[in-house]
Short mmCIF file of C-alpha atoms in Angstrom, two decimals:
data_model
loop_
_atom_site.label_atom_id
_atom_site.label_comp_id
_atom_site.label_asym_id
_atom_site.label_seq_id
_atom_site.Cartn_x
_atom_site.Cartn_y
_atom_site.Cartn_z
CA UNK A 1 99.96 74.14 81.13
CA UNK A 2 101.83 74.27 84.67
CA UNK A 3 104.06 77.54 84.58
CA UNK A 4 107.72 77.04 84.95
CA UNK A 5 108.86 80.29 85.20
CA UNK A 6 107.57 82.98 86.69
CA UNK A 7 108.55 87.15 86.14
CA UNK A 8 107.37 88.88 89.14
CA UNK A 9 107.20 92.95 88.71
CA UNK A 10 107.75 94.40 91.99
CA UNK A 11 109.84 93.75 94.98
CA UNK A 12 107.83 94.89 97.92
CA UNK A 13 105.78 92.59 100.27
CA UNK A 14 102.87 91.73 97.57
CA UNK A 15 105.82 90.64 95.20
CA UNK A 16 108.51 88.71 97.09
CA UNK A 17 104.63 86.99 98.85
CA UNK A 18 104.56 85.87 95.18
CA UNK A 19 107.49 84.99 94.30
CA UNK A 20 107.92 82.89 98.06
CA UNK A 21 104.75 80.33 97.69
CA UNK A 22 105.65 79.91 93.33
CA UNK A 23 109.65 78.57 94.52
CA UNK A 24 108.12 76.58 97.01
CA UNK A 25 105.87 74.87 94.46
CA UNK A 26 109.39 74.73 92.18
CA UNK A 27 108.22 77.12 89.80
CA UNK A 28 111.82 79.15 88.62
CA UNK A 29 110.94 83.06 89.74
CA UNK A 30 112.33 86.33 88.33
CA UNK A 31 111.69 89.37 90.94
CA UNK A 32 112.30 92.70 89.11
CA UNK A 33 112.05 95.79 91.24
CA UNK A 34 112.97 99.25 90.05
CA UNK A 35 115.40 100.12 93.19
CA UNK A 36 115.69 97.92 95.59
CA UNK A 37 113.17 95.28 97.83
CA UNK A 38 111.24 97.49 99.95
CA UNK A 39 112.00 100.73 98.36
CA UNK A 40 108.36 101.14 97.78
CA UNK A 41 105.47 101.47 100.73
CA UNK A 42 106.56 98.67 101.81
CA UNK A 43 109.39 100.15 103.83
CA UNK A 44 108.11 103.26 106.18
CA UNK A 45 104.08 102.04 107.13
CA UNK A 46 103.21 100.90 110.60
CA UNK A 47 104.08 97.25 109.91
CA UNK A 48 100.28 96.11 111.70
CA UNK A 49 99.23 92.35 110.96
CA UNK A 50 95.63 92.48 112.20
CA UNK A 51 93.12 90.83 110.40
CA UNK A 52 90.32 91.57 112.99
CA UNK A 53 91.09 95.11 112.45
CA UNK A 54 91.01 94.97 108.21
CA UNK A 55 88.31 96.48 106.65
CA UNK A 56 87.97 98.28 103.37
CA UNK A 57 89.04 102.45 103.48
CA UNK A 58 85.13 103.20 102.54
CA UNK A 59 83.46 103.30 105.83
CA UNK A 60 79.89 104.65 106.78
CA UNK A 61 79.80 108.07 106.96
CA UNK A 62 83.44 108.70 105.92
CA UNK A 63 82.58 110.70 102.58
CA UNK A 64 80.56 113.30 104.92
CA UNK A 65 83.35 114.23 106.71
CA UNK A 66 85.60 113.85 104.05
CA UNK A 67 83.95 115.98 101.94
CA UNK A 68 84.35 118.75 104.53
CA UNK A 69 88.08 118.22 104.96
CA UNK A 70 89.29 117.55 101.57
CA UNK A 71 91.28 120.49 100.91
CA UNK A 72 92.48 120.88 104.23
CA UNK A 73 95.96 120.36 104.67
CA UNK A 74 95.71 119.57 108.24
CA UNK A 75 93.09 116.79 107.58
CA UNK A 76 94.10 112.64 107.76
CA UNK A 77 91.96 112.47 104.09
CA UNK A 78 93.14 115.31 101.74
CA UNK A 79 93.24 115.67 97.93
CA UNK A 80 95.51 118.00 96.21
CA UNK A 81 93.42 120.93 94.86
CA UNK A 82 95.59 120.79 91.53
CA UNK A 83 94.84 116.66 91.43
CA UNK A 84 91.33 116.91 92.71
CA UNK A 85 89.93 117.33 88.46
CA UNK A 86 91.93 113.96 88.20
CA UNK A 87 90.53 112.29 90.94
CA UNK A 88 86.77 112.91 90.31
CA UNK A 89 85.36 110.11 88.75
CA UNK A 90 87.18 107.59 91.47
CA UNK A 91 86.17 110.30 94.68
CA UNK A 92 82.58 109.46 92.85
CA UNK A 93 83.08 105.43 92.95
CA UNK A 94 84.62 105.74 96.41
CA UNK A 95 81.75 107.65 97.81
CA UNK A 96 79.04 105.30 96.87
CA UNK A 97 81.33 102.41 98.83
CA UNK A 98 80.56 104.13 101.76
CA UNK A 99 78.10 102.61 103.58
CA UNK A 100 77.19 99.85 105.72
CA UNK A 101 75.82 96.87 102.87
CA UNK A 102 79.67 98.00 100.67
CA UNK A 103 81.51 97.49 104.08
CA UNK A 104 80.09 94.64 105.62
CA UNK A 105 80.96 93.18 102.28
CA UNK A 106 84.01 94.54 102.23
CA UNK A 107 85.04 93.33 105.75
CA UNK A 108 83.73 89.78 104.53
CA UNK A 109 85.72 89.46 101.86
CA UNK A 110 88.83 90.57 103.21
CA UNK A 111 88.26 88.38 106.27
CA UNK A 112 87.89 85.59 103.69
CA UNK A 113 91.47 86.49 102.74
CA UNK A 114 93.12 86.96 106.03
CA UNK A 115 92.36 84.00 107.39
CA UNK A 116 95.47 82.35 107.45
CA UNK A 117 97.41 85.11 107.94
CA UNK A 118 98.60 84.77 111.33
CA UNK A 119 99.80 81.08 110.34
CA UNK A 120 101.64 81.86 107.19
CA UNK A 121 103.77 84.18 109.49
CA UNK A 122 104.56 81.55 111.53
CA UNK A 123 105.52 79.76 108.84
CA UNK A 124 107.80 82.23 107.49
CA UNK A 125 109.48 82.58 110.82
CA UNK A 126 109.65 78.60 110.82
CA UNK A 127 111.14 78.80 107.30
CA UNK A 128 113.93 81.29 108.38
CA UNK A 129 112.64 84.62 107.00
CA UNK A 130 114.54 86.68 109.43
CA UNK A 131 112.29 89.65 111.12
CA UNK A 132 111.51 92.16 114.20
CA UNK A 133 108.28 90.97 115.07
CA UNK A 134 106.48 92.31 118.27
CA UNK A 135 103.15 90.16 119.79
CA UNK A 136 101.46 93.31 122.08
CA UNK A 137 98.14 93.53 121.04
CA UNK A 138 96.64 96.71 119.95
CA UNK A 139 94.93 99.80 121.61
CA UNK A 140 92.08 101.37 119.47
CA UNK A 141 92.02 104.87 120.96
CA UNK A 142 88.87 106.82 121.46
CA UNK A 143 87.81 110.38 122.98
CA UNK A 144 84.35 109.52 122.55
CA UNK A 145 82.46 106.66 124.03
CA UNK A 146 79.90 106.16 120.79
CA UNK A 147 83.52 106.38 118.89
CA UNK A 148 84.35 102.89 120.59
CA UNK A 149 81.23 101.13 120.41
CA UNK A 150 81.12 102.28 116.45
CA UNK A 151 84.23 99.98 115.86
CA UNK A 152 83.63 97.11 118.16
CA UNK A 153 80.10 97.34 116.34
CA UNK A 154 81.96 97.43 112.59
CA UNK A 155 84.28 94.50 113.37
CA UNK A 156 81.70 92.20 114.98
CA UNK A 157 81.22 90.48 112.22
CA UNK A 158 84.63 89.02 112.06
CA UNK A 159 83.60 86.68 114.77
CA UNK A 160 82.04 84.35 111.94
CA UNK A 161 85.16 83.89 111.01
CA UNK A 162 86.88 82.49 114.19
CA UNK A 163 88.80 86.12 114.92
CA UNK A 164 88.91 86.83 118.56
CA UNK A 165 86.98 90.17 118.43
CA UNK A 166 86.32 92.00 122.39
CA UNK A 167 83.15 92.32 123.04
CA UNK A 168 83.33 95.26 125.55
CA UNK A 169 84.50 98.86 125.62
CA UNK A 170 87.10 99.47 128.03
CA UNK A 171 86.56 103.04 130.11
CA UNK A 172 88.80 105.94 130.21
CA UNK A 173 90.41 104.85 133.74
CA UNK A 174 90.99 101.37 131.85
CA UNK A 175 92.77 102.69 128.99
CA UNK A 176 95.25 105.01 130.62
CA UNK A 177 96.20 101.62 133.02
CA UNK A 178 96.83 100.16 130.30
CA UNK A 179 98.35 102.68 128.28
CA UNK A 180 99.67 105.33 130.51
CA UNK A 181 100.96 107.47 127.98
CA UNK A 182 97.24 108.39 127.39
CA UNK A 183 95.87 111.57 128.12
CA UNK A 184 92.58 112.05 129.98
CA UNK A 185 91.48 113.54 126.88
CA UNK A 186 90.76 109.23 125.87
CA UNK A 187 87.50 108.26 127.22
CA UNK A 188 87.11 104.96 125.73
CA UNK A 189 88.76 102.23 123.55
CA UNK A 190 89.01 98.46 122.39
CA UNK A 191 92.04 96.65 123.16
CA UNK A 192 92.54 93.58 119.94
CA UNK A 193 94.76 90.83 121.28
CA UNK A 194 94.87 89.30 117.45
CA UNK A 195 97.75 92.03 116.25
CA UNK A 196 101.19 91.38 115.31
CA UNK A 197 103.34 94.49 114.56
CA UNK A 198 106.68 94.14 112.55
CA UNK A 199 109.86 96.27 111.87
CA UNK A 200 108.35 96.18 108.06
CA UNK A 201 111.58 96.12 106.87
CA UNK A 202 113.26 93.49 108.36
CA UNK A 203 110.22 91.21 106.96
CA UNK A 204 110.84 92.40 103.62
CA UNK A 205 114.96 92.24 103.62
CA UNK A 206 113.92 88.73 105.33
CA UNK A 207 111.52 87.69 102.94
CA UNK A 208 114.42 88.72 100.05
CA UNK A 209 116.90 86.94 101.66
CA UNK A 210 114.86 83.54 102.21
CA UNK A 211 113.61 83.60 98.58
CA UNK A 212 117.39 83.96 97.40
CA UNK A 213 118.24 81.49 99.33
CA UNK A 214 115.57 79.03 97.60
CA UNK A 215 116.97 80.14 94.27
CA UNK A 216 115.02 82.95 93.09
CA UNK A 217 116.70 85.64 91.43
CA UNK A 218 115.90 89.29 91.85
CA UNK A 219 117.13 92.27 89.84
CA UNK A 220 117.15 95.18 91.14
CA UNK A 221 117.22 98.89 89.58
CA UNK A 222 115.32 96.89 86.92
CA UNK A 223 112.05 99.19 86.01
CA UNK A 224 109.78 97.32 84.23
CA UNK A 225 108.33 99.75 81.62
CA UNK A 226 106.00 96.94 79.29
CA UNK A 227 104.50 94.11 79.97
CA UNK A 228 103.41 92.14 76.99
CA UNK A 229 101.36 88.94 76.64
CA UNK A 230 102.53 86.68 74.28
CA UNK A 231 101.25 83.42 72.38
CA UNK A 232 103.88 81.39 74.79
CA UNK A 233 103.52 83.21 78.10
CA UNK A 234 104.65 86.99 78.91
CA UNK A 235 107.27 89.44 78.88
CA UNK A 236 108.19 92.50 80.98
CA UNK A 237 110.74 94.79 79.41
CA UNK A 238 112.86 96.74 81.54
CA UNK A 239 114.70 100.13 81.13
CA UNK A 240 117.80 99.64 80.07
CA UNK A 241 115.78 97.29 76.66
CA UNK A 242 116.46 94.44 78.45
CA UNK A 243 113.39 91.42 78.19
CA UNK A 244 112.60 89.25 81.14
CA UNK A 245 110.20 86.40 79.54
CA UNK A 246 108.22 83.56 81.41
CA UNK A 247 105.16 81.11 81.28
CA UNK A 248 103.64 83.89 82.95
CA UNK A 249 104.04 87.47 84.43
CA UNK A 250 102.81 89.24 88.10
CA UNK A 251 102.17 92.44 87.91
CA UNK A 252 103.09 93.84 91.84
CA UNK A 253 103.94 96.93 91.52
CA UNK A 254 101.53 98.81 93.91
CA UNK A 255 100.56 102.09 92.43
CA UNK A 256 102.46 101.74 89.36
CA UNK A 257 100.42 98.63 88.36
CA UNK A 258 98.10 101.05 86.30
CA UNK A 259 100.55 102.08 83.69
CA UNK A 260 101.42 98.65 82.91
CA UNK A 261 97.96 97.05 82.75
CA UNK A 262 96.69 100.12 80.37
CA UNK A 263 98.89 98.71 77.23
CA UNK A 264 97.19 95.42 77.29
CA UNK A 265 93.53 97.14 77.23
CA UNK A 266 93.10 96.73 80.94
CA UNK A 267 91.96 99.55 82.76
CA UNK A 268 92.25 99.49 86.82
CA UNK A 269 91.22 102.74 88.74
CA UNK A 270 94.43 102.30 91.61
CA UNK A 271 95.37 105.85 92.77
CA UNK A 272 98.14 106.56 94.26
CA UNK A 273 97.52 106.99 98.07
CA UNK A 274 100.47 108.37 100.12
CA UNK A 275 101.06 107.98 103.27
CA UNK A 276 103.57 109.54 105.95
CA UNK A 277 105.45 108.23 109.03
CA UNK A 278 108.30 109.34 111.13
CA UNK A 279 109.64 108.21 114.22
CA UNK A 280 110.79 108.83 117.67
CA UNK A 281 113.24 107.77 119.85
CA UNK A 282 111.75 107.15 123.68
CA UNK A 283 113.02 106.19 126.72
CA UNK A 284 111.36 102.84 128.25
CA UNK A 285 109.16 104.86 130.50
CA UNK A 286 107.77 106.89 127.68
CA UNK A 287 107.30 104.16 125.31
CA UNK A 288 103.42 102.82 124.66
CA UNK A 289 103.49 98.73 125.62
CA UNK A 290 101.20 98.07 122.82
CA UNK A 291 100.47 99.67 119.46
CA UNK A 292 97.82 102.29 119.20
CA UNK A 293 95.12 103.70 116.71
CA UNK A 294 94.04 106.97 117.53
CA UNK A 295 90.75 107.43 115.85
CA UNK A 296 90.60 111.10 116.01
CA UNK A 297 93.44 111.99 114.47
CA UNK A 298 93.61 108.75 112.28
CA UNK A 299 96.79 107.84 113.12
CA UNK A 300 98.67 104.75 113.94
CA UNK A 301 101.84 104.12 116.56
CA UNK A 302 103.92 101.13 116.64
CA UNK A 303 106.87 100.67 119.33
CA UNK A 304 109.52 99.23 117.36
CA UNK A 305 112.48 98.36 120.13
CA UNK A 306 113.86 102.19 121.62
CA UNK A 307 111.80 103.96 119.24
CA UNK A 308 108.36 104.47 118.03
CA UNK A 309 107.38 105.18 114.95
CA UNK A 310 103.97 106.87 113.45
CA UNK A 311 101.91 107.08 110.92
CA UNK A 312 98.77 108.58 109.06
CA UNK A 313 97.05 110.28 106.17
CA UNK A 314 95.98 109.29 103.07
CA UNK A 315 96.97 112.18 100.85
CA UNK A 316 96.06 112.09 96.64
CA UNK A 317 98.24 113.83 95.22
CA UNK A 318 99.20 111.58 92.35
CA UNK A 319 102.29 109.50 91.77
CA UNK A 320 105.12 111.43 93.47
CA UNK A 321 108.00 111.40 96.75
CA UNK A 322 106.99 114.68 97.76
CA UNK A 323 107.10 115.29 101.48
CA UNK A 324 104.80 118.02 102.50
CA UNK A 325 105.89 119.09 105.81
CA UNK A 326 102.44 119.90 107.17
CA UNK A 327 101.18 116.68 106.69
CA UNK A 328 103.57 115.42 108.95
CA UNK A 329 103.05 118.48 111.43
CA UNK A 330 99.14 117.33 111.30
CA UNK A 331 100.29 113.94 112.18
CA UNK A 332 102.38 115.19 115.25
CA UNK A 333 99.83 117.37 116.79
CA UNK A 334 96.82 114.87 116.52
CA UNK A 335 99.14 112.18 118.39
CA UNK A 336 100.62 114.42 120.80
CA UNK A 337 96.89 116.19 122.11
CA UNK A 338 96.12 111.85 123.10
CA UNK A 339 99.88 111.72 124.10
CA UNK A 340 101.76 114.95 125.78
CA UNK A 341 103.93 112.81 127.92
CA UNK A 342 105.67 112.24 124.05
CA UNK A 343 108.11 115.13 122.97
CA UNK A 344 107.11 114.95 118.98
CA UNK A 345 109.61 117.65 118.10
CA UNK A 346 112.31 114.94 118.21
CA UNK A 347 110.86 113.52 114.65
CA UNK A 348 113.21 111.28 112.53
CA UNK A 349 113.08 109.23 109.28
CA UNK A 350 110.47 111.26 107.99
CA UNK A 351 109.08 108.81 105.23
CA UNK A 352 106.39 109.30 102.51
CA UNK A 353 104.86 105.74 100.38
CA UNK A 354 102.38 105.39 97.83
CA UNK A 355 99.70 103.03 98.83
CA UNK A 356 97.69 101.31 96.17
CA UNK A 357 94.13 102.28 96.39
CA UNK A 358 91.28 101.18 95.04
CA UNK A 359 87.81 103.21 95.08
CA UNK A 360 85.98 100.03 97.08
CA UNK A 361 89.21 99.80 99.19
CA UNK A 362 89.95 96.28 98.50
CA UNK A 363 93.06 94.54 96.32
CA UNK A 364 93.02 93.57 92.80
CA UNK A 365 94.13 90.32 92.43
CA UNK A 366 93.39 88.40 89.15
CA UNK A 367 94.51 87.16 85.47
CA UNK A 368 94.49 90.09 83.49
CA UNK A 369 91.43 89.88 80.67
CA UNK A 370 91.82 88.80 77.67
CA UNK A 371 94.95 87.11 78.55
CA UNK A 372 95.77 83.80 80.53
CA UNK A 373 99.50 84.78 81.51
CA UNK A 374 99.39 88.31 82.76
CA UNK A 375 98.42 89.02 86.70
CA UNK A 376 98.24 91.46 88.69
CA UNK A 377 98.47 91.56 92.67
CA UNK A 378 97.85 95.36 93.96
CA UNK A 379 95.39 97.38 95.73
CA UNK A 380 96.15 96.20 99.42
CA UNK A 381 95.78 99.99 100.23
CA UNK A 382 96.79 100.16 103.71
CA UNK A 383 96.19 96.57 104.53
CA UNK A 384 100.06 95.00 102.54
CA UNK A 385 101.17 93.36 105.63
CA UNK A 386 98.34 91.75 106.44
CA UNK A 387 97.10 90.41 103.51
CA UNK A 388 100.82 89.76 101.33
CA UNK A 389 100.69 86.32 102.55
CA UNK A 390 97.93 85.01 101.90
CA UNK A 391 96.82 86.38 98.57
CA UNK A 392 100.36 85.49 97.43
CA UNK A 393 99.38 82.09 98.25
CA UNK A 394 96.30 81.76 97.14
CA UNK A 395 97.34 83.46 93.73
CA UNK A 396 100.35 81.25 93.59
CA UNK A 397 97.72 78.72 93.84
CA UNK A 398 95.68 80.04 90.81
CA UNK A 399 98.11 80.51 88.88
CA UNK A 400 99.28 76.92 89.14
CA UNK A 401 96.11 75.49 88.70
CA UNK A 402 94.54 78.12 86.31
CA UNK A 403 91.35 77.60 88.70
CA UNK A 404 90.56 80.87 91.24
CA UNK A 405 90.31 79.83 94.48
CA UNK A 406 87.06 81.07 96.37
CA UNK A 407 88.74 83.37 98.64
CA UNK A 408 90.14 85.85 95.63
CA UNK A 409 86.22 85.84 93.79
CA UNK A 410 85.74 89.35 95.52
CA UNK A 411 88.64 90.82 94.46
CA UNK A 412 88.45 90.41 90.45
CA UNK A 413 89.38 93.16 87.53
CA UNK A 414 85.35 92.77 86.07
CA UNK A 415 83.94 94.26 89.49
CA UNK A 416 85.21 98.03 87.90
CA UNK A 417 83.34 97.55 84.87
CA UNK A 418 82.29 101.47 84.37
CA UNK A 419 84.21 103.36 86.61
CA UNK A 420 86.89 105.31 84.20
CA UNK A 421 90.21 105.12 84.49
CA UNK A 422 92.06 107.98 86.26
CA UNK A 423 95.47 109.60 84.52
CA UNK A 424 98.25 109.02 87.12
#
């Protein structure tokens, strides 16, 4: 049977995605979110919309330098030493991911998914979701040459699928006209017209706001600690014993989803995977014209108006809003060796968010087993703005059709089958 109504857990971008494309097919929506829309990593991350630049967190060659880096504080991929017992059987699944037959799936798939990102922005805009977007392309950063051609080389395939990927490495001298922020320091880069950078949350109060408007309701400080599957539909119980029951029930809520998937015999190995960002303000002359990924340090910039903010690391540390100051310093003096025109001393709105992360680096987005009214839309890692849209479409579509479209066959609960499930 066609749902009716719909209980969404989680009001961040994978959520109110959701709960947007069910209203529109005039399916009544529920949104709970335990604090606010946005509250979660939705609100501090770099706000990129690239789909030529998505690919899955495994990469080639990534667990060999990981693996000499882990423990180091100053490093863009560190585990906790008191989490790292915790983390060993998904470090184990990750590190097989990591090479080129895993990622060039990877990238396929998510490509697969992305595709019609770019046009369901446009018609959110066209909709009147209210947002800061910014159209400026993005710089790839690199201090080596081989560093360059590595990336261009691991996004080539992306081409198949219509996204305008360069197909030359711009020099030093070419990077530092376009960016002249750069250092000399840069010898090479790729510039990726196909980018879209938003104030993240001004797309997220926006996205709220329009789904209001079109009569969904959302309740906020409403932590949803149960979700149960019933013989009519589902139910997610909040805090305070209050019940929220519908046809059916979306799980959103990023690294939290585990908790509530493990009651119903459904075991998903997301990790928490936090993330840090700050920002600056700039004068005009100081501020980069496009945003930037340095590759070195791992980190990404994104001018945002009179200030710019930036991002990096992928910390495991477990479920927590701890800031851990040199993370943030590691962050600052990677950026500034690539930028010393940039005074980073003048940090502000230092954030930390937990990302969602899967060991193969891609989202989970399916009916829970064993049930045909529980499902779960998590795992975007570092990839939420990007892919929100359209998996919230096409799992909007699912679950109004109870057929999986093509598009979400990569990204099913059965493909963990034997990797254990981590305590959060």
């Amino acid at each position: 049977m066609t749902p009716k109504r719909v209980v969404v857990v989680g009001g961040g971008i994978a959520g109110l995605s959701v709960a947007y494309f069910l209203r529109r097919a005039g399916v009544e929506v529920v949104v709970l979110e335990a604090v606010a829309p946005g509250s979660g990593a939705s609100s501090g991350n770099a706000g990129w919309i690239c789909p030529a630049q998505a690919g899955p967190l495994p990469e080639p060659g990534l667990i060999g330098y990981g693996l000499k880096s882990l423990l180091s504080r100053d490093s863009p991929l560190y585990v906790a030493p008191s989490h790292l017992p915790r983390m060993v059987p998904w470090l184990i699944a990750f590190a097989r991911r990591c090479n080129e037959r895993d990622y060039r799936r990877g990238l396929i798939a998510l490509a697969g998914l992305s595709r019609r990102t770019f046009e369901l922005l446009d018609q959110f805009e066209g909709d009147g979701v209210a947002f800061d977007s910014y159209r400026q392309g993005m710089l790839v950063v690199a201090e080596r040459r081989e560093s360059a051609e590595t990336f261009l080389n691991g996004i080539a395939p992306l081409r198949e699928f219509g996204f305008a990927i360069p197909t030359e490495v711009l020099g030093g001298a070419e990077m530092r006209e376009r960016e002249p922020v750069l250092s000399r320091a840069v010898e090479a880069g790729v510039f990726i017209d196909e980018h879209v950078h938003v104030r993240p949350m001004t797309l997220v109060e926006g996205l709220a706001a329009r789904v209001q408007e079109m009569g969904v309701t959302i309740a906020r400080h409403s932590a949803v600690t149960a979700v149960i599957a019933t013989a009519s539909g589902a139910v997610a119980r909040t805090r305070p014993g209050e019940e929220y029951a519908g046809d059916a029930v979306v799980v959103a809520a990023g690294a939290w989803t585990p908790g509530l998937l493990k009651p119903l015999g459904c075991r998903v190995p997301i990790v928490a995977g936090k993330g840090y960002s700050f920002e600056l303000p700039l004068r005009s002359d100081h501020l980069p014209r496009s945003a930037m990924l340095l590759m070195g340090p791992h980190v990404g910039c994104s001018p945002l108006g009179d200030r710019l903010r930036v991002a990096g690391t992928m910390e495991f540390s477990g479920v927590n809003e701890r800031i851990d100051r040199r993370r943030v310093e590691a962050i600052a003096r990677g950026a500034a060796r690539l930028m010393p025109s940039i005074d980073f001393d003048r940090r502000e709105n230092v954030w930390t968010g937990m990302r969602p992360v899967a060991p193969d680096g891609l989202p989970v987005i399916d009916t829970v087993p064993g049930t045909s009214s529980v499902h779960v839309a998590s795992g975007y890692s570092m990839l939420g703005m990007t892919l929100a849209a359209p998996a919230g479409e096409l799992l909007a579509e699912m679950i109004l059709t109870g057929e999986r479209p093509p598009e979400l066959a990569p990204f099913g609960i059965g493909r963990f089958r034997g990797v254990s499930e981590l305590a959060r």
